[in-house]
Each structure stands twice: as C-alpha cells, then as structure tokens.
Short mmCIF file of C-alpha atoms in Angstrom, two decimals:
data_model
loop_
_atom_site.label_atom_id
_atom_site.label_comp_id
_atom_site.label_asym_id
_atom_site.label_seq_id
_atom_site.Cartn_x
_atom_site.Cartn_y
_atom_site.Cartn_z
CA ASN A 237 -15.42 -53.54 -1.13
CA ALA A 238 -17.62 -51.47 1.24
CA GLY A 239 -19.55 -49.84 -1.65
CA VAL A 240 -21.12 -46.56 -0.46
CA THR A 241 -20.59 -45.54 3.22
CA GLN A 242 -22.19 -42.71 5.06
CA THR A 243 -21.50 -41.02 8.37
CA PRO A 244 -23.04 -40.35 10.83
CA LYS A 245 -25.74 -42.83 10.93
CA PHE A 246 -27.89 -40.77 13.34
CA GLN A 247 -27.86 -37.10 14.18
CA VAL A 248 -29.92 -34.72 16.26
CA LEU A 249 -29.56 -31.00 15.67
CA LYS A 250 -31.19 -27.81 17.09
CA THR A 251 -32.64 -25.29 14.67
CA GLY A 252 -29.81 -23.08 13.42
CA GLN A 253 -26.94 -25.47 13.88
CA SER A 254 -24.87 -26.63 11.02
CA MET A 255 -23.35 -30.04 9.99
CA THR A 256 -21.81 -32.01 7.11
CA LEU A 257 -22.93 -35.44 6.14
CA GLN A 258 -20.05 -37.36 4.70
CA CYS A 259 -20.41 -40.07 1.87
CA ALA A 260 -17.65 -42.12 0.17
CA GLN A 261 -17.73 -44.77 -2.40
CA ASP A 262 -14.99 -47.34 -3.43
CA MET A 263 -16.44 -48.49 -6.80
CA ASN A 264 -14.59 -45.90 -8.83
CA HIS A 265 -17.86 -44.37 -9.88
CA ASN A 266 -17.91 -40.91 -11.62
CA SER A 267 -21.37 -39.93 -10.40
CA MET A 268 -22.56 -39.31 -7.07
CA TYR A 269 -25.87 -38.18 -5.49
CA TRP A 270 -27.54 -36.99 -2.41
CA TYR A 271 -31.28 -37.76 -1.80
CA ARG A 272 -33.72 -37.15 1.03
CA GLN A 273 -36.64 -39.54 1.75
CA ASP A 274 -39.55 -38.43 3.81
CA PRO A 275 -42.60 -40.51 4.60
CA GLY A 276 -45.03 -40.57 1.80
CA MET A 277 -42.89 -38.50 -0.42
CA GLY A 278 -40.46 -41.07 -1.95
CA LEU A 279 -36.70 -40.30 -2.82
CA ARG A 280 -36.07 -36.69 -3.86
CA LEU A 281 -32.75 -35.53 -5.40
CA ILE A 282 -30.97 -32.74 -3.56
CA TYR A 283 -27.74 -32.46 -5.55
CA TYR A 284 -25.72 -34.60 -7.76
CA SER A 285 -22.16 -34.72 -9.16
CA ALA A 286 -21.57 -36.18 -12.59
CA SER A 287 -17.88 -36.18 -12.22
CA GLU A 288 -15.13 -34.92 -9.93
CA GLY A 289 -15.13 -31.18 -9.82
CA THR A 290 -18.74 -30.61 -10.99
CA THR A 291 -21.97 -30.48 -8.92
CA ASP A 292 -25.55 -29.67 -10.09
CA LYS A 293 -28.78 -28.97 -8.22
CA GLY A 294 -31.51 -31.38 -8.08
CA GLU A 295 -35.19 -31.16 -7.19
CA VAL A 296 -34.91 -29.78 -3.71
CA PRO A 297 -31.56 -27.95 -3.23
CA ASN A 298 -32.63 -25.13 -1.02
CA GLY A 299 -30.91 -25.03 2.39
CA TYR A 300 -28.01 -27.41 1.34
CA ASN A 301 -24.49 -27.20 -0.17
CA VAL A 302 -22.37 -29.90 -1.50
CA SER A 303 -18.62 -30.59 -2.15
CA ARG A 304 -17.13 -33.23 -4.36
CA LEU A 305 -13.92 -33.42 -2.50
CA ASN A 306 -12.41 -36.06 -4.97
CA LYS A 307 -13.61 -38.96 -6.99
CA ARG A 308 -14.48 -40.96 -3.77
CA GLU A 309 -16.16 -38.47 -1.54
CA PHE A 310 -19.23 -36.26 -1.94
CA SER A 311 -20.29 -34.26 1.27
CA LEU A 312 -23.70 -32.56 1.97
CA ARG A 313 -23.84 -29.55 4.24
CA LEU A 314 -26.55 -28.00 6.22
CA GLU A 315 -25.49 -24.42 7.02
CA SER A 316 -28.37 -23.50 9.22
CA ALA A 317 -30.69 -26.61 10.00
CA ALA A 318 -34.37 -26.18 10.04
CA PRO A 319 -37.10 -28.61 11.26
CA SER A 320 -38.09 -29.12 7.69
CA GLN A 321 -34.83 -30.76 7.09
CA THR A 322 -35.74 -33.57 9.31
CA SER A 323 -35.49 -36.61 7.03
CA VAL A 324 -33.31 -39.69 6.03
CA TYR A 325 -30.51 -38.82 3.74
CA PHE A 326 -29.12 -41.22 1.29
CA CYS A 327 -25.92 -40.92 -0.73
CA ALA A 328 -25.60 -42.88 -4.03
CA SER A 329 -23.11 -43.41 -6.70
CA SER A 330 -23.68 -44.76 -10.11
CA GLY A 331 -21.67 -46.88 -12.61
CA ARG A 332 -22.56 -48.52 -15.94
CA ASP A 333 -23.55 -52.10 -15.81
CA ARG A 334 -24.55 -54.25 -18.83
CA VAL A 335 -27.64 -52.20 -19.54
CA ALA A 336 -27.45 -48.84 -18.06
CA ASP A 337 -26.22 -46.96 -15.07
CA THR A 338 -27.13 -48.62 -11.79
CA GLN A 339 -27.21 -46.59 -8.57
CA TYR A 340 -25.79 -47.95 -5.44
CA PHE A 341 -27.13 -46.56 -2.18
CA GLY A 342 -25.50 -46.09 1.17
CA PRO A 343 -27.20 -46.98 4.45
CA GLY A 344 -28.54 -43.51 5.06
CA THR A 345 -28.34 -40.95 7.79
CA ARG A 346 -31.29 -40.27 9.95
CA LEU A 347 -31.40 -36.50 10.85
CA THR A 348 -33.69 -34.93 13.32
CA VAL A 349 -33.76 -31.10 13.64
CA LEU A 350 -35.58 -29.83 16.80
CA LYS B 100 -48.31 -34.63 -10.62
CA ASN B 101 -45.96 -37.35 -9.82
CA GLN B 102 -44.69 -38.98 -12.91
CA VAL B 103 -44.59 -42.50 -11.36
CA GLU B 104 -47.43 -44.01 -9.42
CA GLN B 105 -47.34 -47.15 -7.51
CA SER B 106 -50.18 -49.35 -6.19
CA PRO B 107 -51.18 -50.60 -3.68
CA GLN B 108 -49.43 -48.24 -1.28
CA SER B 109 -49.22 -51.08 1.19
CA LEU B 110 -50.31 -54.69 1.56
CA ILE B 111 -49.95 -57.49 4.02
CA ILE B 112 -49.56 -61.04 2.73
CA LEU B 113 -49.27 -64.47 4.33
CA GLU B 114 -45.83 -66.14 3.94
CA GLY B 115 -46.03 -68.49 1.04
CA LYS B 116 -48.58 -66.61 -1.04
CA ASN B 117 -47.93 -64.59 -4.18
CA CYS B 118 -48.51 -60.90 -4.75
CA THR B 119 -48.27 -58.41 -7.55
CA LEU B 120 -47.29 -54.66 -7.35
CA GLN B 121 -48.11 -52.09 -9.97
CA CYS B 122 -46.19 -49.14 -11.37
CA ASN B 123 -47.72 -46.61 -13.85
CA TYR B 124 -45.65 -43.88 -15.35
CA THR B 125 -45.91 -40.89 -17.63
CA VAL B 126 -42.22 -40.15 -18.20
CA SER B 127 -41.48 -39.68 -21.86
CA PRO B 128 -39.32 -40.27 -23.73
CA PHE B 129 -38.72 -43.63 -21.92
CA SER B 130 -35.16 -45.08 -21.36
CA ASN B 131 -35.60 -47.79 -18.67
CA LEU B 132 -37.56 -48.79 -15.51
CA ARG B 133 -35.85 -50.31 -12.44
CA TRP B 134 -37.42 -51.92 -9.30
CA TYR B 135 -35.56 -51.39 -6.22
CA LYS B 136 -36.13 -53.26 -2.76
CA GLN B 137 -35.50 -51.19 0.22
CA ASP B 138 -35.53 -52.99 3.60
CA THR B 139 -36.32 -51.15 6.78
CA GLY B 140 -33.55 -48.87 7.88
CA ARG B 141 -31.43 -49.53 4.72
CA GLY B 142 -30.75 -48.00 1.29
CA PRO B 143 -32.60 -49.34 -1.88
CA VAL B 144 -31.08 -52.16 -3.75
CA SER B 145 -31.56 -52.69 -7.49
CA LEU B 146 -33.76 -55.84 -8.29
CA THR B 147 -34.23 -55.59 -11.98
CA ILE B 148 -33.99 -53.25 -14.79
CA MET B 149 -36.28 -53.20 -17.92
CA THR B 150 -35.66 -51.50 -21.26
CA PHE B 151 -38.11 -50.64 -23.99
CA SER B 152 -37.77 -53.97 -25.81
CA GLU B 153 -38.11 -56.17 -22.71
CA ASN B 154 -41.51 -57.57 -21.54
CA THR B 155 -40.47 -59.91 -18.68
CA LYS B 156 -37.47 -60.33 -16.50
CA SER B 157 -36.94 -62.50 -13.54
CA ASN B 158 -34.54 -62.35 -10.61
CA GLY B 159 -35.06 -65.40 -8.47
CA ARG B 160 -38.73 -65.17 -6.97
CA TYR B 161 -39.19 -61.64 -8.43
CA THR B 162 -40.58 -61.25 -11.90
CA ALA B 163 -40.93 -57.82 -13.39
CA THR B 164 -43.00 -57.01 -16.44
CA LEU B 165 -43.29 -54.00 -18.71
CA ASP B 166 -45.93 -52.72 -21.21
CA ALA B 167 -44.21 -49.78 -22.79
CA ASP B 168 -47.30 -49.02 -24.84
CA THR B 169 -49.54 -48.56 -21.78
CA LYS B 170 -46.61 -47.34 -19.71
CA GLN B 171 -47.19 -49.84 -16.90
CA SER B 172 -44.96 -52.31 -15.10
CA SER B 173 -45.48 -54.89 -12.39
CA LEU B 174 -43.37 -56.79 -9.89
CA HIS B 175 -44.69 -60.24 -9.10
CA ILE B 176 -43.37 -61.92 -5.88
CA THR B 177 -43.79 -65.65 -5.99
CA ALA B 178 -44.04 -67.81 -2.71
CA SER B 179 -43.32 -64.92 -0.48
CA GLN B 180 -40.91 -65.12 2.40
CA LEU B 181 -40.59 -63.08 5.65
CA SER B 182 -37.47 -61.52 4.18
CA ASP B 183 -39.64 -60.06 1.37
CA SER B 184 -41.02 -57.52 3.84
CA ALA B 185 -39.89 -54.22 2.42
CA SER B 186 -40.69 -51.25 0.28
CA TYR B 187 -40.51 -51.81 -3.36
CA ILE B 188 -39.61 -48.69 -5.53
CA CYS B 189 -40.30 -48.08 -9.04
CA VAL B 190 -37.87 -45.86 -10.78
CA VAL B 191 -38.09 -44.61 -14.37
CA ARG B 192 -35.48 -43.05 -16.40
CA GLY B 193 -36.22 -40.48 -19.09
CA ASN B 194 -34.75 -37.48 -20.53
CA ASN B 195 -31.62 -38.21 -18.57
CA ARG B 196 -33.54 -37.92 -15.36
CA LEU B 197 -34.83 -40.29 -12.80
CA ALA B 198 -38.36 -40.22 -11.46
CA PHE B 199 -39.27 -42.10 -8.24
CA GLY B 200 -42.37 -43.81 -7.13
CA LYS B 201 -43.27 -43.52 -3.47
CA GLY B 202 -43.04 -47.27 -3.01
CA ASN B 203 -45.27 -50.23 -2.25
CA GLN B 204 -44.80 -51.41 1.37
CA VAL B 205 -45.07 -55.13 1.72
CA VAL B 206 -45.35 -56.95 5.04
CA VAL B 207 -45.16 -60.67 4.93
CA ILE B 208 -46.65 -62.47 8.03
CA PRO B 209 -46.12 -65.93 9.20
#
C-alpha cells in the first residue's frame, strides 16, 4: 500500500497563475483533508471531505477550491495564486483504528508563489 | 488564542539523553490527544493517542502522559537517538474538531 500520495512534490508559480494539487489514498478511507503548514503557524485545515460527494470549509478556505473526485482522490485548486499561498500543503485521510480516527498524511507539496 | 500550546518551541539534546516535551490545551469537551512526529520534509506520523481515561502510554522509547484535570500532556523521549530529530506535534480532538499545536522542534546531536 502506498498510503497517501501527493503530486507534485514541488511547484513554483507566478502570481495569478492557477494549479491543482492532487491527492490519492489507497486505504479505503471515507474522510480526506487538505492542510497548509507555515513556519511558526502549525497545521491549518483548508477543506475536508467527510465522504465521497461532500466537501466542507475548514479554518482557511479563502482562495482555494476542492473536488472529491471519488473515494480515493481529493484535489485542491488555486484559481489565482497569491504570494500568501506560499506554503507546504499536506493531504491526509482518516480511518478508524482501535480507539479513534487516525489521520495519515501524505509527503506534502512545497509551493512557492512569486 | 491557540487552543493547544507546546513548550519548549525548540531544544537541542545530546544523543543518549532524555527529554520531555509539554502540551497544554484548553479544548473542551475533550475527546482524545495525539502526539505526531514529523521528520523534516515529510508528513506527520502518529506516535500515540490518549483518551480521557488513560494516564500513560508508551511506544518504544516514547512515553506520553495525560492529566485531563489540568489539561496537560507530556511526551518523554528516553535515550534519544539521532533519528529522533524532528518536530513533535500535539493534536487535541474536541467537539468533533482537531486543534493543532505548533510543534516542539527537537534536534539530537552526537
């Protein structure tokens, strides 16, 4: 099992350009998440999807859109990138273990917006 | 105000020594608390999970404690190794939401 995979690993954009970050999981999890991680800020939730066909805003959704393409895939789109969106983006999925839902994170996408 | 505060922000320890990381939270109602380890350039990986009724839980050289009355948790690393160099993130679940700490950055030097 690959777990959670993300593409691309690195990306440089110019202000105003658009791009889509891809995420896929092979653990048959219902829930998937997109986070951003900035120095000194910790992880912040952008959007999540509790199940296929549903998406909800998290703490910092402005400037982003998401698509839950199917149970495996959850993409994050930046329509018009801004320098404030320079960050490391993590996708995660969660499934219930013995005690509670455990989140499994992908390796991250490092995005720089010039 | 952040609902999860971690201290110290960063620390440097000698290989073989022990260290303790602190997590204080205000999340209420409380469901569970997790410690994640995040290696540089990688995503976080769950180390332990603590529920309300648990005081101590170990995972190899990592031991987590929880005091639900004072809303404090600690993560103790015993006999540190170079591979323990990472950020340790405290995550608290409550009200069906997750609150993330900013992490404790640990550097182990030979």
